[in-house]
Amino acid sequence: MRRSRYTGSAHTGTMEWLIQRVSALYLSGFVIYLIVSFSYAPLGEFAAWKAWFSLGGVRLAWALFFLSLLLHAWIGLRSIYMDYLQPLWLRFSFTLLTGVGLLTLALWAAQILLQAGP
Amino acid sequence: MKFSIYRFNPEDGTKPRMQDYELPDDCGAVMLLDALLLLKERDDSLAFRRSCREGICGSDAMNINGRNGLACITPLKDLSWPVEIRPLPGLPVIRDLVVDLSPFYNQYRAVKPWLINHDPEPEIERLQTPEERERLDGLYECILCACCTTACPSFWWNSDRFLGPAALLQSWRFLADSRDQAVGERLDDLEDPYKLFRCRSIMNCTDVCPKGLNPTRAIGRIKQMLIKRIL
């Protein structure tokens, strides 16, 4: 039988909880904005997309979108691993792989956003 | 009346099994506990806990037709037949329907379920306004039967780290108490990915509580308090 652990507190729970909710709000708000705005004023051709994407505000909004997405995924997946992956080595491996994967995606997103600049 | 009851005796070396029992319809039993007591008269090897037989002590909590509840306040007429009775889920079984509640009590103890007040003790009592006292309604009535905590999947997965709904309800009971002076320390202790935030608000706890309490709401209030403290 596993004994209860009196390990003190990690002091990270509330911030994780808050980031998860704030990022969810931004993600859903941004996606809804994109759907509505593109259905009213669709961007037709490559040049229009390129011009739109070279705007500083647009790239900042996308940067926030990717940041929210990656943070949301990181906290959510880690939460699932905490619940269901009980052997420490398994949880550590999955957390490590997820961290590396998400970091790679973050670098890729950063590269796309920087290259799209004017 | 047909019953299928979980049997396990670690001393005889056999695996846990379900055993069928039957009672005549006119046996006089009204509540499930009455029926269990009649069955025990016929088979005294059947083990279960019971004490007050009126929903106050919380001893006879068990899993009845897949749902946690107190046998003493579960009317037989409301049950579907045959009745399947198992021990509370997620805790080690000592024998038959008797479980080891140590993990549950350890988590209860961890929230320091007592008043922390460093002022000199008053001559008669520490006073509260009627409004301050009202805030404790729906919190102090918990009888620690463990129905809620053992219905919580988060407790099944992390019973050694997640406090569980019963302990968190008691944690809020003291956070909400105007006489308690350890709010900061209590919140510090809860601000952890496991102790409180394993709760996903699925409300199994509230659904099964035999006293009609709402641990999910209490957990929500604690979260609100933590968020307010950060912002």
mmCIF file of C-alpha atoms in Angstrom:
data_model
loop_
_atom_site.group_PDB
_atom_site.id
_atom_site.type_symbol
_atom_site.label_atom_id
_atom_site.label_comp_id
_atom_site.label_asym_id
_atom_site.label_seq_id
_atom_site.Cartn_x
_atom_site.Cartn_y
_atom_site.Cartn_z
ATOM 1 C CA MET A 1 0.000 0.000 0.000
ATOM 2 C CA ARG A 2 1.275 3.451 -0.883
ATOM 3 C CA ARG A 3 1.657 5.805 2.021
ATOM 4 C CA SER A 4 0.606 9.448 1.842
ATOM 5 C CA ARG A 5 3.479 11.739 1.025
ATOM 6 C CA TYR A 6 4.050 14.833 3.090
ATOM 7 C CA THR A 7 6.228 16.596 0.573
ATOM 8 C CA GLY A 8 5.227 20.187 1.203
ATOM 9 C CA SER A 9 3.893 22.257 -1.641
ATOM 10 C CA ALA A 10 5.347 22.913 -5.090
ATOM 11 C CA HIS A 11 3.652 26.367 -5.287
ATOM 12 C CA THR A 12 3.010 25.993 -9.015
ATOM 13 C CA GLY A 13 -0.522 24.632 -9.108
ATOM 14 C CA THR A 14 -2.449 27.896 -9.207
ATOM 15 C CA MET A 15 -0.296 29.446 -11.926
ATOM 16 C CA GLU A 16 -0.616 26.338 -14.108
ATOM 17 C CA TRP A 17 -4.382 26.342 -13.584
ATOM 18 C CA LEU A 18 -4.575 30.038 -14.487
ATOM 19 C CA ILE A 19 -2.355 29.728 -17.584
ATOM 20 C CA GLN A 20 -4.460 26.782 -18.787
ATOM 21 C CA ARG A 21 -7.650 28.877 -18.607
ATOM 22 C CA VAL A 22 -6.230 32.141 -19.973
ATOM 23 C CA SER A 23 -4.578 30.334 -22.908
ATOM 24 C CA ALA A 24 -7.856 28.500 -23.632
ATOM 25 C CA LEU A 25 -9.687 31.843 -23.744
ATOM 26 C CA TYR A 26 -7.121 33.351 -26.120
ATOM 27 C CA LEU A 27 -7.080 30.267 -28.372
ATOM 28 C CA SER A 28 -10.851 30.117 -28.699
ATOM 29 C CA GLY A 29 -11.179 33.914 -29.115
ATOM 30 C CA PHE A 30 -8.488 34.050 -31.800
ATOM 31 C CA VAL A 31 -9.865 31.079 -33.762
ATOM 32 C CA ILE A 32 -13.389 32.541 -33.687
ATOM 33 C CA TYR A 33 -12.010 35.917 -34.813
ATOM 34 C CA LEU A 34 -10.161 34.274 -37.731
ATOM 35 C CA ILE A 35 -13.211 32.299 -38.851
ATOM 36 C CA VAL A 36 -15.500 35.336 -38.703
ATOM 37 C CA SER A 37 -13.040 37.754 -40.287
ATOM 38 C CA PHE A 38 -12.074 35.400 -43.154
ATOM 39 C CA SER A 39 -15.666 34.546 -43.928
ATOM 40 C CA TYR A 40 -16.476 38.258 -44.312
ATOM 41 C CA ALA A 41 -13.260 39.290 -46.038
ATOM 42 C CA PRO A 42 -11.448 36.286 -47.505
ATOM 43 C CA LEU A 43 -7.818 36.704 -48.537
ATOM 44 C CA GLY A 44 -7.701 35.433 -52.090
ATOM 45 C CA GLU A 45 -4.188 35.077 -53.345
ATOM 46 C CA PHE A 46 -0.666 34.515 -52.093
ATOM 47 C CA ALA A 47 0.354 38.173 -52.276
ATOM 48 C CA ALA A 48 -2.607 39.220 -50.109
ATOM 49 C CA TRP A 49 -1.711 36.559 -47.528
ATOM 50 C CA LYS A 50 1.945 37.639 -47.557
ATOM 51 C CA ALA A 51 1.016 41.303 -47.093
ATOM 52 C CA TRP A 52 -1.385 40.433 -44.274
ATOM 53 C CA PHE A 53 1.149 38.252 -42.538
ATOM 54 C CA SER A 54 3.907 40.855 -42.743
ATOM 55 C CA LEU A 55 1.922 43.218 -40.483
ATOM 56 C CA GLY A 56 3.519 43.454 -37.029
ATOM 57 C CA GLY A 57 0.195 43.169 -35.165
ATOM 58 C CA VAL A 58 -0.809 40.049 -37.097
ATOM 59 C CA ARG A 59 2.473 38.324 -36.368
ATOM 60 C CA LEU A 60 2.247 39.314 -32.700
ATOM 61 C CA ALA A 61 -1.253 37.833 -32.515
ATOM 62 C CA TRP A 62 0.014 34.614 -34.135
ATOM 63 C CA ALA A 63 2.997 34.526 -31.774
ATOM 64 C CA LEU A 64 0.591 34.750 -28.829
ATOM 65 C CA PHE A 65 -1.519 32.037 -30.462
ATOM 66 C CA PHE A 66 1.428 29.641 -30.760
ATOM 67 C CA LEU A 67 2.604 30.475 -27.246
ATOM 68 C CA SER A 68 -0.879 29.825 -25.830
ATOM 69 C CA LEU A 69 -1.192 26.613 -27.837
ATOM 70 C CA LEU A 70 2.159 25.257 -26.677
ATOM 71 C CA LEU A 71 1.645 26.225 -23.019
ATOM 72 C CA HIS A 72 -1.881 24.805 -23.088
ATOM 73 C CA ALA A 73 -0.636 21.554 -24.604
ATOM 74 C CA TRP A 74 2.300 21.313 -22.175
ATOM 75 C CA ILE A 75 0.167 21.782 -19.033
ATOM 76 C CA GLY A 76 -2.644 19.581 -20.342
ATOM 77 C CA LEU A 77 -0.435 16.687 -21.426
ATOM 78 C CA ARG A 78 1.654 16.845 -18.244
ATOM 79 C CA SER A 79 -1.587 16.739 -16.278
ATOM 80 C CA ILE A 80 -2.676 13.584 -18.116
ATOM 81 C CA TYR A 81 0.724 11.962 -17.494
ATOM 82 C CA MET A 82 0.469 12.824 -13.775
ATOM 83 C CA ASP A 83 -2.876 11.052 -13.605
ATOM 84 C CA TYR A 84 -2.324 7.976 -15.703
ATOM 85 C CA LEU A 85 1.406 7.241 -15.931
ATOM 86 C CA GLN A 86 2.288 5.942 -12.501
ATOM 87 C CA PRO A 87 5.810 4.470 -13.007
ATOM 88 C CA LEU A 88 8.214 7.368 -12.601
ATOM 89 C CA TRP A 89 10.476 6.334 -15.528
ATOM 90 C CA LEU A 90 7.485 6.193 -17.883
ATOM 91 C CA ARG A 91 6.146 9.562 -16.778
ATOM 92 C CA PHE A 92 9.623 11.101 -17.008
ATOM 93 C CA SER A 93 10.158 9.700 -20.536
ATOM 94 C CA PHE A 94 6.805 10.941 -21.812
ATOM 95 C CA THR A 95 7.289 14.362 -20.181
ATOM 96 C CA LEU A 96 10.766 14.665 -21.680
ATOM 97 C CA LEU A 97 9.619 13.648 -25.178
ATOM 98 C CA THR A 98 6.653 16.046 -24.973
ATOM 99 C CA GLY A 99 8.931 18.869 -23.793
ATOM 100 C CA VAL A 100 11.409 18.309 -26.629
ATOM 101 C CA GLY A 101 8.584 17.991 -29.184
ATOM 102 C CA LEU A 102 6.824 21.160 -28.066
ATOM 103 C CA LEU A 103 10.110 23.079 -27.909
ATOM 104 C CA THR A 104 10.867 22.022 -31.502
ATOM 105 C CA LEU A 105 7.428 23.241 -32.564
ATOM 106 C CA ALA A 106 8.046 26.527 -30.718
ATOM 107 C CA LEU A 107 11.327 27.074 -32.592
ATOM 108 C CA TRP A 108 9.669 26.205 -35.892
ATOM 109 C CA ALA A 109 6.815 28.667 -35.199
ATOM 110 C CA ALA A 110 9.358 31.360 -34.236
ATOM 111 C CA GLN A 111 11.273 30.760 -37.487
ATOM 112 C CA ILE A 112 8.084 31.067 -39.568
ATOM 113 C CA LEU A 113 7.052 34.279 -37.809
ATOM 114 C CA LEU A 114 10.489 35.869 -38.106
ATOM 115 C CA GLN A 115 10.856 34.950 -41.800
ATOM 116 C CA ALA A 116 7.426 36.385 -42.549
ATOM 117 C CA GLY A 117 8.630 39.819 -41.520
ATOM 118 C CA PRO A 118 8.924 42.655 -44.023
ATOM 119 C CA MET B 1 -34.433 -10.662 -2.357
ATOM 120 C CA LYS B 2 -31.163 -11.604 -4.049
ATOM 121 C CA PHE B 3 -27.761 -10.190 -3.169
ATOM 122 C CA SER B 4 -24.351 -10.608 -4.734
ATOM 123 C CA ILE B 5 -21.672 -9.648 -2.230
ATOM 124 C CA TYR B 6 -17.905 -9.237 -2.611
ATOM 125 C CA ARG B 7 -16.062 -11.753 -0.444
ATOM 126 C CA PHE B 8 -12.355 -11.745 0.344
ATOM 127 C CA ASN B 9 -10.514 -13.244 3.250
ATOM 128 C CA PRO B 10 -6.724 -12.762 3.056
ATOM 129 C CA GLU B 11 -6.251 -15.571 5.593
ATOM 130 C CA ASP B 12 -7.689 -18.384 3.453
ATOM 131 C CA GLY B 13 -5.467 -17.595 0.465
ATOM 132 C CA THR B 14 -8.275 -17.577 -2.119
ATOM 133 C CA LYS B 15 -8.937 -14.850 -4.661
ATOM 134 C CA PRO B 16 -11.750 -12.316 -4.125
ATOM 135 C CA ARG B 17 -15.118 -13.583 -5.406
ATOM 136 C CA MET B 18 -18.782 -12.570 -5.549
ATOM 137 C CA GLN B 19 -21.077 -14.690 -3.380
ATOM 138 C CA ASP B 20 -24.840 -14.934 -3.882
ATOM 139 C CA TYR B 21 -27.243 -14.646 -0.951
ATOM 140 C CA GLU B 22 -31.007 -14.717 -0.737
ATOM 141 C CA LEU B 23 -33.542 -13.468 1.806
ATOM 142 C CA PRO B 24 -37.328 -14.017 1.797
ATOM 143 C CA ASP B 25 -39.297 -10.942 0.686
ATOM 144 C CA ASP B 26 -41.145 -10.862 4.030
ATOM 145 C CA CYS B 27 -37.979 -10.855 6.164
ATOM 146 C CA GLY B 28 -38.861 -7.445 7.574
ATOM 147 C CA ALA B 29 -35.777 -5.589 6.338
ATOM 148 C CA VAL B 30 -36.405 -1.988 5.282
ATOM 149 C CA MET B 31 -32.909 -0.630 4.757
ATOM 150 C CA LEU B 32 -29.981 -2.417 3.131
ATOM 151 C CA LEU B 33 -28.179 -2.575 6.486
ATOM 152 C CA ASP B 34 -31.132 -4.513 7.981
ATOM 153 C CA ALA B 35 -30.739 -7.072 5.186
ATOM 154 C CA LEU B 36 -26.971 -7.301 5.718
ATOM 155 C CA LEU B 37 -27.483 -7.905 9.447
ATOM 156 C CA LEU B 38 -29.959 -10.713 8.646
ATOM 157 C CA LEU B 39 -27.444 -12.201 6.216
ATOM 158 C CA LYS B 40 -24.759 -12.032 8.889
ATOM 159 C CA GLU B 41 -27.009 -14.018 11.237
ATOM 160 C CA ARG B 42 -27.034 -16.763 8.588
ATOM 161 C CA ASP B 43 -23.364 -16.480 7.605
ATOM 162 C CA ASP B 44 -21.275 -15.007 10.384
ATOM 163 C CA SER B 45 -18.121 -14.995 8.231
ATOM 164 C CA LEU B 46 -19.493 -11.993 6.301
ATOM 165 C CA ALA B 47 -17.612 -8.873 7.451
ATOM 166 C CA PHE B 48 -18.768 -5.256 7.210
ATOM 167 C CA ARG B 49 -18.640 -2.164 9.427
ATOM 168 C CA ARG B 50 -21.712 -0.570 10.952
ATOM 169 C CA SER B 51 -22.515 1.356 14.075
ATOM 170 C CA CYS B 52 -25.237 3.988 14.445
ATOM 171 C CA ARG B 53 -27.592 2.594 11.742
ATOM 172 C CA GLU B 54 -29.000 6.069 11.029
ATOM 173 C CA GLY B 55 -26.560 7.814 8.718
ATOM 174 C CA ILE B 56 -24.591 9.660 11.386
ATOM 175 C CA CYS B 57 -21.440 7.607 11.962
ATOM 176 C CA GLY B 58 -20.531 6.872 8.333
ATOM 177 C CA SER B 59 -19.234 3.370 9.158
ATOM 178 C CA ASP B 60 -21.286 1.364 6.672
ATOM 179 C CA ALA B 61 -20.213 3.129 3.482
ATOM 180 C CA MET B 62 -20.022 0.649 0.612
ATOM 181 C CA ASN B 63 -20.486 0.384 -3.125
ATOM 182 C CA ILE B 64 -24.134 -0.510 -3.751
ATOM 183 C CA ASN B 65 -25.048 -1.404 -7.348
ATOM 184 C CA GLY B 66 -21.996 0.544 -8.539
ATOM 185 C CA ARG B 67 -22.659 3.637 -6.465
ATOM 186 C CA ASN B 68 -21.147 4.573 -3.103
ATOM 187 C CA GLY B 69 -23.602 5.038 -0.263
ATOM 188 C CA LEU B 70 -24.473 4.233 3.338
ATOM 189 C CA ALA B 71 -26.250 0.878 3.714
ATOM 190 C CA CYS B 72 -28.238 2.132 6.737
ATOM 191 C CA ILE B 73 -30.033 4.883 4.811
ATOM 192 C CA THR B 74 -30.445 3.016 1.527
ATOM 193 C CA PRO B 75 -34.045 1.723 1.300
ATOM 194 C CA LEU B 76 -34.285 -1.758 -0.215
ATOM 195 C CA LYS B 77 -37.340 -0.751 -2.227
ATOM 196 C CA ASP B 78 -35.259 1.764 -4.232
ATOM 197 C CA LEU B 79 -32.685 -0.819 -5.369
ATOM 198 C CA SER B 80 -32.609 -2.812 -8.577
ATOM 199 C CA TRP B 81 -32.280 -6.577 -8.116
ATOM 200 C CA PRO B 82 -30.095 -8.525 -7.560
ATOM 201 C CA VAL B 83 -28.222 -5.995 -5.413
ATOM 202 C CA GLU B 84 -24.471 -6.042 -6.010
ATOM 203 C CA ILE B 85 -22.477 -4.947 -2.979
ATOM 204 C CA ARG B 86 -18.763 -4.263 -3.109
ATOM 205 C CA PRO B 87 -16.280 -2.506 -0.805
ATOM 206 C CA LEU B 88 -15.530 1.190 -1.382
ATOM 207 C CA PRO B 89 -13.353 1.418 -4.521
ATOM 208 C CA GLY B 90 -9.756 2.619 -4.541
ATOM 209 C CA LEU B 91 -8.810 1.488 -1.040
ATOM 210 C CA PRO B 92 -7.080 -1.740 0.084
ATOM 211 C CA VAL B 93 -9.577 -4.407 1.209
ATOM 212 C CA ILE B 94 -8.987 -5.849 4.667
ATOM 213 C CA ARG B 95 -11.810 -8.374 4.442
ATOM 214 C CA ASP B 96 -15.119 -8.581 2.519
ATOM 215 C CA LEU B 97 -16.656 -5.077 2.710
ATOM 216 C CA VAL B 98 -14.126 -3.731 5.219
ATOM 217 C CA VAL B 99 -11.522 -1.439 3.657
ATOM 218 C CA ASP B 100 -8.371 0.134 5.054
ATOM 219 C CA LEU B 101 -9.236 3.811 5.428
ATOM 220 C CA SER B 102 -5.671 4.880 6.332
ATOM 221 C CA PRO B 103 -4.992 6.660 2.983
ATOM 222 C CA PHE B 104 -8.266 8.583 3.458
ATOM 223 C CA TYR B 105 -7.515 9.565 7.060
ATOM 224 C CA ASN B 106 -3.918 10.474 6.210
ATOM 225 C CA GLN B 107 -5.155 13.004 3.654
ATOM 226 C CA TYR B 108 -7.736 14.286 6.147
ATOM 227 C CA ARG B 109 -4.998 14.758 8.742
ATOM 228 C CA ALA B 110 -2.813 16.568 6.190
ATOM 229 C CA VAL B 111 -5.221 19.536 5.904
ATOM 230 C CA LYS B 112 -4.949 20.222 9.668
ATOM 231 C CA PRO B 113 -8.682 19.913 10.319
ATOM 232 C CA TRP B 114 -8.698 21.974 13.458
ATOM 233 C CA LEU B 115 -8.968 25.660 14.337
ATOM 234 C CA ILE B 116 -5.619 27.466 14.351
ATOM 235 C CA ASN B 117 -5.862 30.599 16.450
ATOM 236 C CA HIS B 118 -2.927 32.104 18.307
ATOM 237 C CA ASP B 119 -4.905 34.599 20.407
ATOM 238 C CA PRO B 120 -5.267 33.895 24.122
ATOM 239 C CA GLU B 121 -8.219 31.649 24.778
ATOM 240 C CA PRO B 122 -11.296 33.682 25.762
ATOM 241 C CA GLU B 123 -13.153 33.001 28.988
ATOM 242 C CA ILE B 124 -16.207 31.487 27.309
ATOM 243 C CA GLU B 125 -15.943 31.084 23.530
ATOM 244 C CA ARG B 126 -14.638 32.663 20.342
ATOM 245 C CA LEU B 127 -17.565 34.658 18.999
ATOM 246 C CA GLN B 128 -18.844 34.792 15.435
ATOM 247 C CA THR B 129 -21.602 36.838 13.838
ATOM 248 C CA PRO B 130 -24.600 34.821 12.585
ATOM 249 C CA GLU B 131 -23.370 35.523 9.004
ATOM 250 C CA GLU B 132 -19.890 34.211 9.772
ATOM 251 C CA ARG B 133 -21.396 31.110 11.331
ATOM 252 C CA GLU B 134 -23.667 30.626 8.317
ATOM 253 C CA ARG B 135 -20.628 30.266 6.048
ATOM 254 C CA LEU B 136 -19.866 26.937 7.742
ATOM 255 C CA ASP B 137 -23.227 25.423 6.822
ATOM 256 C CA GLY B 138 -22.792 22.612 4.323
ATOM 257 C CA LEU B 139 -19.208 22.111 5.479
ATOM 258 C CA TYR B 140 -19.214 20.977 9.100
ATOM 259 C CA GLU B 141 -21.848 18.265 8.520
ATOM 260 C CA CYS B 142 -19.363 15.877 6.865
ATOM 261 C CA ILE B 143 -19.323 12.500 8.662
ATOM 262 C CA LEU B 144 -16.119 11.225 7.001
ATOM 263 C CA CYS B 145 -17.773 8.166 5.488
ATOM 264 C CA ALA B 146 -15.355 8.324 2.508
ATOM 265 C CA CYS B 147 -18.138 7.857 -0.080
ATOM 266 C CA CYS B 148 -17.019 10.987 -1.962
ATOM 267 C CA THR B 149 -13.268 10.470 -1.897
ATOM 268 C CA THR B 150 -13.495 6.835 -3.011
ATOM 269 C CA ALA B 151 -15.816 7.830 -5.877
ATOM 270 C CA CYS B 152 -13.163 10.203 -7.228
ATOM 271 C CA PRO B 153 -10.946 8.903 -10.078
ATOM 272 C CA SER B 154 -8.278 11.489 -9.210
ATOM 273 C CA PHE B 155 -8.041 9.887 -5.772
ATOM 274 C CA TRP B 156 -7.843 6.409 -7.329
ATOM 275 C CA TRP B 157 -4.863 7.462 -9.457
ATOM 276 C CA ASN B 158 -3.052 9.589 -6.867
ATOM 277 C CA SER B 159 -4.333 8.612 -3.422
ATOM 278 C CA ASP B 160 -0.937 9.358 -1.925
ATOM 279 C CA ARG B 161 -0.797 12.952 -3.189
ATOM 280 C CA PHE B 162 -4.283 14.213 -4.046
ATOM 281 C CA LEU B 163 -6.134 15.204 -0.877
ATOM 282 C CA GLY B 164 -9.529 14.064 -2.140
ATOM 283 C CA PRO B 165 -12.936 15.766 -1.837
ATOM 284 C CA ALA B 166 -13.589 15.008 1.853
ATOM 285 C CA ALA B 167 -10.262 16.468 3.009
ATOM 286 C CA LEU B 168 -10.646 19.460 0.676
ATOM 287 C CA LEU B 169 -14.165 20.129 1.983
ATOM 288 C CA GLN B 170 -12.680 20.214 5.486
ATOM 289 C CA SER B 171 -9.840 22.402 4.280
ATOM 290 C CA TRP B 172 -12.398 24.942 3.017
ATOM 291 C CA ARG B 173 -14.380 24.557 6.257
ATOM 292 C CA PHE B 174 -11.391 26.028 8.151
ATOM 293 C CA LEU B 175 -10.425 28.520 5.424
ATOM 294 C CA ALA B 176 -13.978 29.877 5.614
ATOM 295 C CA ASP B 177 -13.960 30.057 9.410
ATOM 296 C CA SER B 178 -13.711 33.648 10.674
ATOM 297 C CA ARG B 179 -11.892 32.445 13.803
ATOM 298 C CA ASP B 180 -9.059 30.691 11.941
ATOM 299 C CA GLN B 181 -5.775 32.616 11.625
ATOM 300 C CA ALA B 182 -3.842 30.252 9.331
ATOM 301 C CA VAL B 183 -5.435 31.099 5.988
ATOM 302 C CA GLY B 184 -2.094 31.988 4.359
ATOM 303 C CA GLU B 185 -0.358 28.809 5.539
ATOM 304 C CA ARG B 186 -3.302 26.651 4.547
ATOM 305 C CA LEU B 187 -3.352 28.175 1.045
ATOM 306 C CA ASP B 188 0.446 27.848 0.733
ATOM 307 C CA ASP B 189 0.094 24.172 1.474
ATOM 308 C CA LEU B 190 -2.641 23.671 -1.137
ATOM 309 C CA GLU B 191 -0.838 25.487 -3.947
ATOM 310 C CA ASP B 192 0.508 22.350 -5.524
ATOM 311 C CA PRO B 193 -0.186 20.495 -8.780
ATOM 312 C CA TYR B 194 -1.354 17.408 -6.857
ATOM 313 C CA LYS B 195 -3.012 18.260 -3.549
ATOM 314 C CA LEU B 196 -5.863 20.367 -4.920
ATOM 315 C CA PHE B 197 -5.477 20.756 -8.662
ATOM 316 C CA ARG B 198 -5.948 17.062 -9.537
ATOM 317 C CA CYS B 199 -9.664 17.850 -9.121
ATOM 318 C CA ARG B 200 -11.346 18.033 -12.540
ATOM 319 C CA SER B 201 -14.747 19.042 -11.169
ATOM 320 C CA ILE B 202 -16.478 15.902 -12.455
ATOM 321 C CA MET B 203 -18.699 16.069 -9.347
ATOM 322 C CA ASN B 204 -18.773 12.338 -8.519
ATOM 323 C CA CYS B 205 -18.226 13.459 -4.912
ATOM 324 C CA THR B 206 -21.269 15.715 -4.846
ATOM 325 C CA ASP B 207 -23.341 13.083 -6.624
ATOM 326 C CA VAL B 208 -22.758 10.380 -4.011
ATOM 327 C CA CYS B 209 -22.523 12.382 -0.749
ATOM 328 C CA PRO B 210 -25.117 10.801 1.591
ATOM 329 C CA LYS B 211 -25.373 14.082 3.528
ATOM 330 C CA GLY B 212 -26.086 16.140 0.389
ATOM 331 C CA LEU B 213 -22.890 18.205 0.717
ATOM 332 C CA ASN B 214 -21.041 19.753 -2.214
ATOM 333 C CA PRO B 215 -17.247 19.226 -2.078
ATOM 334 C CA THR B 216 -16.886 20.415 -5.704
ATOM 335 C CA ARG B 217 -18.199 23.849 -4.728
ATOM 336 C CA ALA B 218 -15.821 23.954 -1.753
ATOM 337 C CA ILE B 219 -12.891 23.077 -4.039
ATOM 338 C CA GLY B 220 -14.007 25.844 -6.426
ATOM 339 C CA ARG B 221 -14.015 28.344 -3.545
ATOM 340 C CA ILE B 222 -10.474 27.335 -2.567
ATOM 341 C CA LYS B 223 -9.359 27.820 -6.186
ATOM 342 C CA GLN B 224 -11.010 31.252 -6.245
ATOM 343 C CA MET B 225 -9.161 32.187 -3.057
ATOM 344 C CA LEU B 226 -5.833 31.076 -4.544
ATOM 345 C CA ILE B 227 -6.439 32.994 -7.777
ATOM 346 C CA LYS B 228 -7.442 36.146 -5.881
ATOM 347 C CA ARG B 229 -4.242 35.884 -3.900
ATOM 348 C CA ILE B 230 -2.130 35.768 -7.084
ATOM 349 C CA LEU B 231 -3.972 38.610 -8.816
#
